[in-house]
PDB file of C-alpha atoms in Angstrom:
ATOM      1  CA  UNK A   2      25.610  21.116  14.168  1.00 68.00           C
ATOM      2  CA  UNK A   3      25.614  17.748  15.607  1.00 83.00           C
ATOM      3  CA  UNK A   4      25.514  14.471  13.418  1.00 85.00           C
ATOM      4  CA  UNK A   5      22.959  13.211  15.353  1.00 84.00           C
ATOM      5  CA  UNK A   6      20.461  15.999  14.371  1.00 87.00           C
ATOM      6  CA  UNK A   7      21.928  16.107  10.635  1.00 88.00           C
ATOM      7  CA  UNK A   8      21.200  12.011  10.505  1.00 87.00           C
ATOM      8  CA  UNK A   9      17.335  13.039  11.851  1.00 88.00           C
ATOM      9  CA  UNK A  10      17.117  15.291   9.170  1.00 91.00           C
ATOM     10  CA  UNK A  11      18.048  13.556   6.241  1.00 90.00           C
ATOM     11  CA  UNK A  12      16.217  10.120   7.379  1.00 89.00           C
ATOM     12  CA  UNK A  13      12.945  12.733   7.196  1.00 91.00           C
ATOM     13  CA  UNK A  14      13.731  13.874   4.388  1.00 93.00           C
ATOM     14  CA  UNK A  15      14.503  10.492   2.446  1.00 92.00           C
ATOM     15  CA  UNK A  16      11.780   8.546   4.600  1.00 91.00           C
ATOM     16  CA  UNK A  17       9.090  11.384   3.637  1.00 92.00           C
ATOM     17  CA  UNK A  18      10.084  11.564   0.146  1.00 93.00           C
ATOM     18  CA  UNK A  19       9.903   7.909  -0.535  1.00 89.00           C
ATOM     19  CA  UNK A  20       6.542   7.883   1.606  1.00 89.00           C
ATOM     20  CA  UNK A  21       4.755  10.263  -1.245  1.00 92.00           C
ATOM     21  CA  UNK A  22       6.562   8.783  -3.946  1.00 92.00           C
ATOM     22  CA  UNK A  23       5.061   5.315  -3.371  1.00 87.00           C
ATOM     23  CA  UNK A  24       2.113   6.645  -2.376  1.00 88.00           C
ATOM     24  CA  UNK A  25       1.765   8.432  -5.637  1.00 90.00           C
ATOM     25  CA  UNK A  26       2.646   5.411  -7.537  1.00 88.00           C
ATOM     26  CA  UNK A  27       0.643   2.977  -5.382  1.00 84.00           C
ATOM     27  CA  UNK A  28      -2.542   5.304  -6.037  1.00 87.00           C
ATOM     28  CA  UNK A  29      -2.143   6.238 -10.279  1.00 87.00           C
ATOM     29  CA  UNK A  30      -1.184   2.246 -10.805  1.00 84.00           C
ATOM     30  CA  UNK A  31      -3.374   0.640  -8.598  1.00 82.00           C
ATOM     31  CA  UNK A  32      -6.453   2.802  -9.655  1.00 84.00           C
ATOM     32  CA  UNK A  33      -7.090   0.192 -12.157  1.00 84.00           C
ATOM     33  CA  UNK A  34      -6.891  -2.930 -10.414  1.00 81.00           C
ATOM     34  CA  UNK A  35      -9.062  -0.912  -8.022  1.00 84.00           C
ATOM     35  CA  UNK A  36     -11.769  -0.213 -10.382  1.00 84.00           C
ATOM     36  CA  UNK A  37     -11.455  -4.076 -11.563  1.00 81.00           C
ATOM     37  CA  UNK A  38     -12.279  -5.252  -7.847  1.00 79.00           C
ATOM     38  CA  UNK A  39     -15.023  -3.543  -7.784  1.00 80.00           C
ATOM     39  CA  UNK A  40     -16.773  -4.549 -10.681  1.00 79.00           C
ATOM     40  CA  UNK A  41     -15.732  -1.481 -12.848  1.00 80.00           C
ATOM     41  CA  UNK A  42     -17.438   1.266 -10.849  1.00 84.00           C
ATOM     42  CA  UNK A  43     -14.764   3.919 -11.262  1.00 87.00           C
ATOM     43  CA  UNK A  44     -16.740   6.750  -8.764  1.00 91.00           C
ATOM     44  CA  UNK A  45     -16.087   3.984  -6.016  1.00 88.00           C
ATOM     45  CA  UNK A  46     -12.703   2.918  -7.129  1.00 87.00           C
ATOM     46  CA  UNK A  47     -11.581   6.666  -6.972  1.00 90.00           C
ATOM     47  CA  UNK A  48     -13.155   7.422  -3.773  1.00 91.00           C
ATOM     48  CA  UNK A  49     -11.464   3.617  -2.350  1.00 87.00           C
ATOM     49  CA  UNK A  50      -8.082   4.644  -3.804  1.00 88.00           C
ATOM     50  CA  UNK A  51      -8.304   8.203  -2.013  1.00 91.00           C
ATOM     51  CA  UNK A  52      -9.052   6.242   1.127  1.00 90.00           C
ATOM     52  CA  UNK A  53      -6.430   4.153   0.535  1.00 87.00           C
ATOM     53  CA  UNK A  54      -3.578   6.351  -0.061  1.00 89.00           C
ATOM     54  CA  UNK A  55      -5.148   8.537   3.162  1.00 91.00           C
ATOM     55  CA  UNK A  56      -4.281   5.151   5.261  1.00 89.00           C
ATOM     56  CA  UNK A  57      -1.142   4.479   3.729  1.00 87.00           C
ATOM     57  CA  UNK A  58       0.131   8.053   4.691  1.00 91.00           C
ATOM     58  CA  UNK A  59      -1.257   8.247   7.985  1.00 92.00           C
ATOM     59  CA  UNK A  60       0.247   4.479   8.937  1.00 89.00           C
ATOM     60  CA  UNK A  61       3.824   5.390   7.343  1.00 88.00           C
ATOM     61  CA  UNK A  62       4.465   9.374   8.430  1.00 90.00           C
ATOM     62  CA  UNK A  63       3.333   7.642  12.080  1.00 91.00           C
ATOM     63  CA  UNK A  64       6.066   5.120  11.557  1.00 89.00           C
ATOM     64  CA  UNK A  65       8.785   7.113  10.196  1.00 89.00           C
ATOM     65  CA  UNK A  66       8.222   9.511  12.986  1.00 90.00           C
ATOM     66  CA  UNK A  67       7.667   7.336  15.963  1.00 88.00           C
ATOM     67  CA  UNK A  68      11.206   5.429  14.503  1.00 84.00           C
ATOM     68  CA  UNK A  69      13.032   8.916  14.307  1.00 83.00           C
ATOM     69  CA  UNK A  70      14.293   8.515  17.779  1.00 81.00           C
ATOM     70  CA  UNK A  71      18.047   7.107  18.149  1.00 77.00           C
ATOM     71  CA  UNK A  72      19.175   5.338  20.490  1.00 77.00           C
ATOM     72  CA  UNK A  73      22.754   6.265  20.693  1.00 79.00           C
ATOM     73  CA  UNK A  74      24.522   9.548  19.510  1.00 80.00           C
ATOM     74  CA  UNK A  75      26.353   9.856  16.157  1.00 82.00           C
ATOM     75  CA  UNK A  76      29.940  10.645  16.742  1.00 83.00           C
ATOM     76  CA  UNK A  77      31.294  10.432  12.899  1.00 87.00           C
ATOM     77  CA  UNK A  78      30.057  10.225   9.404  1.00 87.00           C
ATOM     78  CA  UNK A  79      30.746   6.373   9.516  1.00 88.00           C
ATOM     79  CA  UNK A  80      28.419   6.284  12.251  1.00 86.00           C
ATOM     80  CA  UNK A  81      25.923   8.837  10.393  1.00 86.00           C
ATOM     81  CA  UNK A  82      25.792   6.639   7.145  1.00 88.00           C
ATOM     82  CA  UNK A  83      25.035   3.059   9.394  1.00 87.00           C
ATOM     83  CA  UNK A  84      22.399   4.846  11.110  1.00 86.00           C
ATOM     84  CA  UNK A  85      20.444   5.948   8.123  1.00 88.00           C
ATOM     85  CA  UNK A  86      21.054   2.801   6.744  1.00 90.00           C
ATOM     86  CA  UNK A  87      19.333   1.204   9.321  1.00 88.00           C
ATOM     87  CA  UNK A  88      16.695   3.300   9.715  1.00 88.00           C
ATOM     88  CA  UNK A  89      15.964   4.034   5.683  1.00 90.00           C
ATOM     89  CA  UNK A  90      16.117   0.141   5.445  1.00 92.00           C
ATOM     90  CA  UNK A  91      13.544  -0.391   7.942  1.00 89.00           C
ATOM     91  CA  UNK A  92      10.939   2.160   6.167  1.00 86.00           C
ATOM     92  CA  UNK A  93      11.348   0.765   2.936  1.00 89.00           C
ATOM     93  CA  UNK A  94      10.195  -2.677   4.237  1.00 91.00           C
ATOM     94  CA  UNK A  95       7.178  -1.383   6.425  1.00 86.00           C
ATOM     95  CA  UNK A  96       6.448   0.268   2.968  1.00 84.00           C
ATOM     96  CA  UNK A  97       6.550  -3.127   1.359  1.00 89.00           C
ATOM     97  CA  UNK A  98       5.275  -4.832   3.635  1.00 89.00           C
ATOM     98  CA  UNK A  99       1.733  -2.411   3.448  1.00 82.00           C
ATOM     99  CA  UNK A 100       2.115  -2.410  -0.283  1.00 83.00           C
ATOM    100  CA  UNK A 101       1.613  -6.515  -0.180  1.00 88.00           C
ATOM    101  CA  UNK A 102      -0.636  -6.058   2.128  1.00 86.00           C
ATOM    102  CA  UNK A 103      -2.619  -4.100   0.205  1.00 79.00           C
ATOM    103  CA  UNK A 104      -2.646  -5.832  -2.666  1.00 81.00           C
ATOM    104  CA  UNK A 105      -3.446  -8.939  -0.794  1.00 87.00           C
ATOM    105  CA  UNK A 106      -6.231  -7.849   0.321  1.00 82.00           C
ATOM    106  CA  UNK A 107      -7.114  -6.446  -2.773  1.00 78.00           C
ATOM    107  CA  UNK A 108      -7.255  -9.571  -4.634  1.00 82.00           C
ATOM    108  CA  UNK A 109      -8.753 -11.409  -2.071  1.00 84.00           C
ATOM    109  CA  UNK A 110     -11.875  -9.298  -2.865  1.00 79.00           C
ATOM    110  CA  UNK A 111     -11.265  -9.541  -6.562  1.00 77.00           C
ATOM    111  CA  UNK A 112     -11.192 -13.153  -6.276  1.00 82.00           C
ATOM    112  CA  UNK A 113     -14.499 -13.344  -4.449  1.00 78.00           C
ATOM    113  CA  UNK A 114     -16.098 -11.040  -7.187  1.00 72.00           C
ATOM    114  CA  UNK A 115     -15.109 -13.355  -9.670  1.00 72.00           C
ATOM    115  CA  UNK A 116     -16.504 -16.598  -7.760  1.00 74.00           C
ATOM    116  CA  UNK A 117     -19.767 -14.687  -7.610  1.00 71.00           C
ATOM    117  CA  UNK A 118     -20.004 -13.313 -10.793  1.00 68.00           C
ATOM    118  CA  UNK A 119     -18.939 -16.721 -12.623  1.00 72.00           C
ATOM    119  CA  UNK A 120     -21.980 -18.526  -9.818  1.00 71.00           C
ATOM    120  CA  UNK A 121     -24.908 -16.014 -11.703  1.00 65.00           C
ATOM    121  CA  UNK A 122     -26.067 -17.756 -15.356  1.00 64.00           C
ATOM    122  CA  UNK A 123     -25.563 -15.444 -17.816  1.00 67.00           C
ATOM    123  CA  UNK A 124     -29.581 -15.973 -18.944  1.00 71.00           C
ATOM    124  CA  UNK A 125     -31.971 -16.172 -16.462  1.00 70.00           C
ATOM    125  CA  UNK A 126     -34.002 -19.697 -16.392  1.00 66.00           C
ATOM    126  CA  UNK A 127     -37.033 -19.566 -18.704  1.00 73.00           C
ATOM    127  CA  UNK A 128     -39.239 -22.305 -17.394  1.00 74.00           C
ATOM    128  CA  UNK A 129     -39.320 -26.313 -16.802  1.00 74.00           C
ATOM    129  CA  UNK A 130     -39.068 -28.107 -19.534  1.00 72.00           C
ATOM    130  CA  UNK A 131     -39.626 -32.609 -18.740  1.00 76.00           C
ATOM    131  CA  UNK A 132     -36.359 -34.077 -20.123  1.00 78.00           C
ATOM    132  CA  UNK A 133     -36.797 -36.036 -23.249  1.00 77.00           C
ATOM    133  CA  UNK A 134     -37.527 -39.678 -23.463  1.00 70.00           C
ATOM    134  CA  UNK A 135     -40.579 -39.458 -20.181  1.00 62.00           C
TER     135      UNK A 135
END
């Protein structure tokens, strides 16, 4: 079999496997931060993580297998090893790089729930009152 095709195989297999893993992580951790940003509504916070972990899939499988493609042929294991170094490397920052993304975002809109919750009195105004001394 040629290295070439063994090096595809095992960068889908690692590249997949890591995909799902953080995925899986990213979606039972971040569940609660989730349900936080949204003002502890956990119906929407499981339907927004679902979506989320949908988009995360969909962006990183379309990564890892637009980036399966080498340029050059492996001739030796030395050459094997660089290549899925290279390659494994590069998927596990586009996978960090959505994961702070995420969360980014994610506490942008937690931050603006707090700035609006902490702008509503807690007690609704009861009426006018003339300040003392008029």
């Amino acid at each position: 079999m040629d290295l070439t095709v063994v090096a595809y195989v095992i960068y889908l297999l690692i590249s997949v496997g890591l995909t799902v893993w953080v995925a899986r992580t990213l979606s039972r951790n971040g569940r609660i931060f989730i349900a936080d940003v949204l003002g502890g509504n956990e119906k929407l916070a499981d339907a927004v993580n679902h979506l989320l972990v949908v988009g995360f899939y969909l962006v990183n499988l379309g990564f890892v297998t637009l980036y399966l493609r080498s340029a050059q042929a492996v001739a030796d294991a030395r050459g094997l090893f660089e290549a899925l170094s290279v390659k494994l490397g590069v998927v596990l920052l586009v996978l960090g790089v959505m994961h702070l993304g995420n969360v980014w975002v994610l506490n942008k809109i937690r931050r603006r729930g707090i700035m609006e919750r902490q702008q509503t009195p807690p007690v609704a105004p009861q009426g006018w009152t003339a300040p003392a001394g008029v």
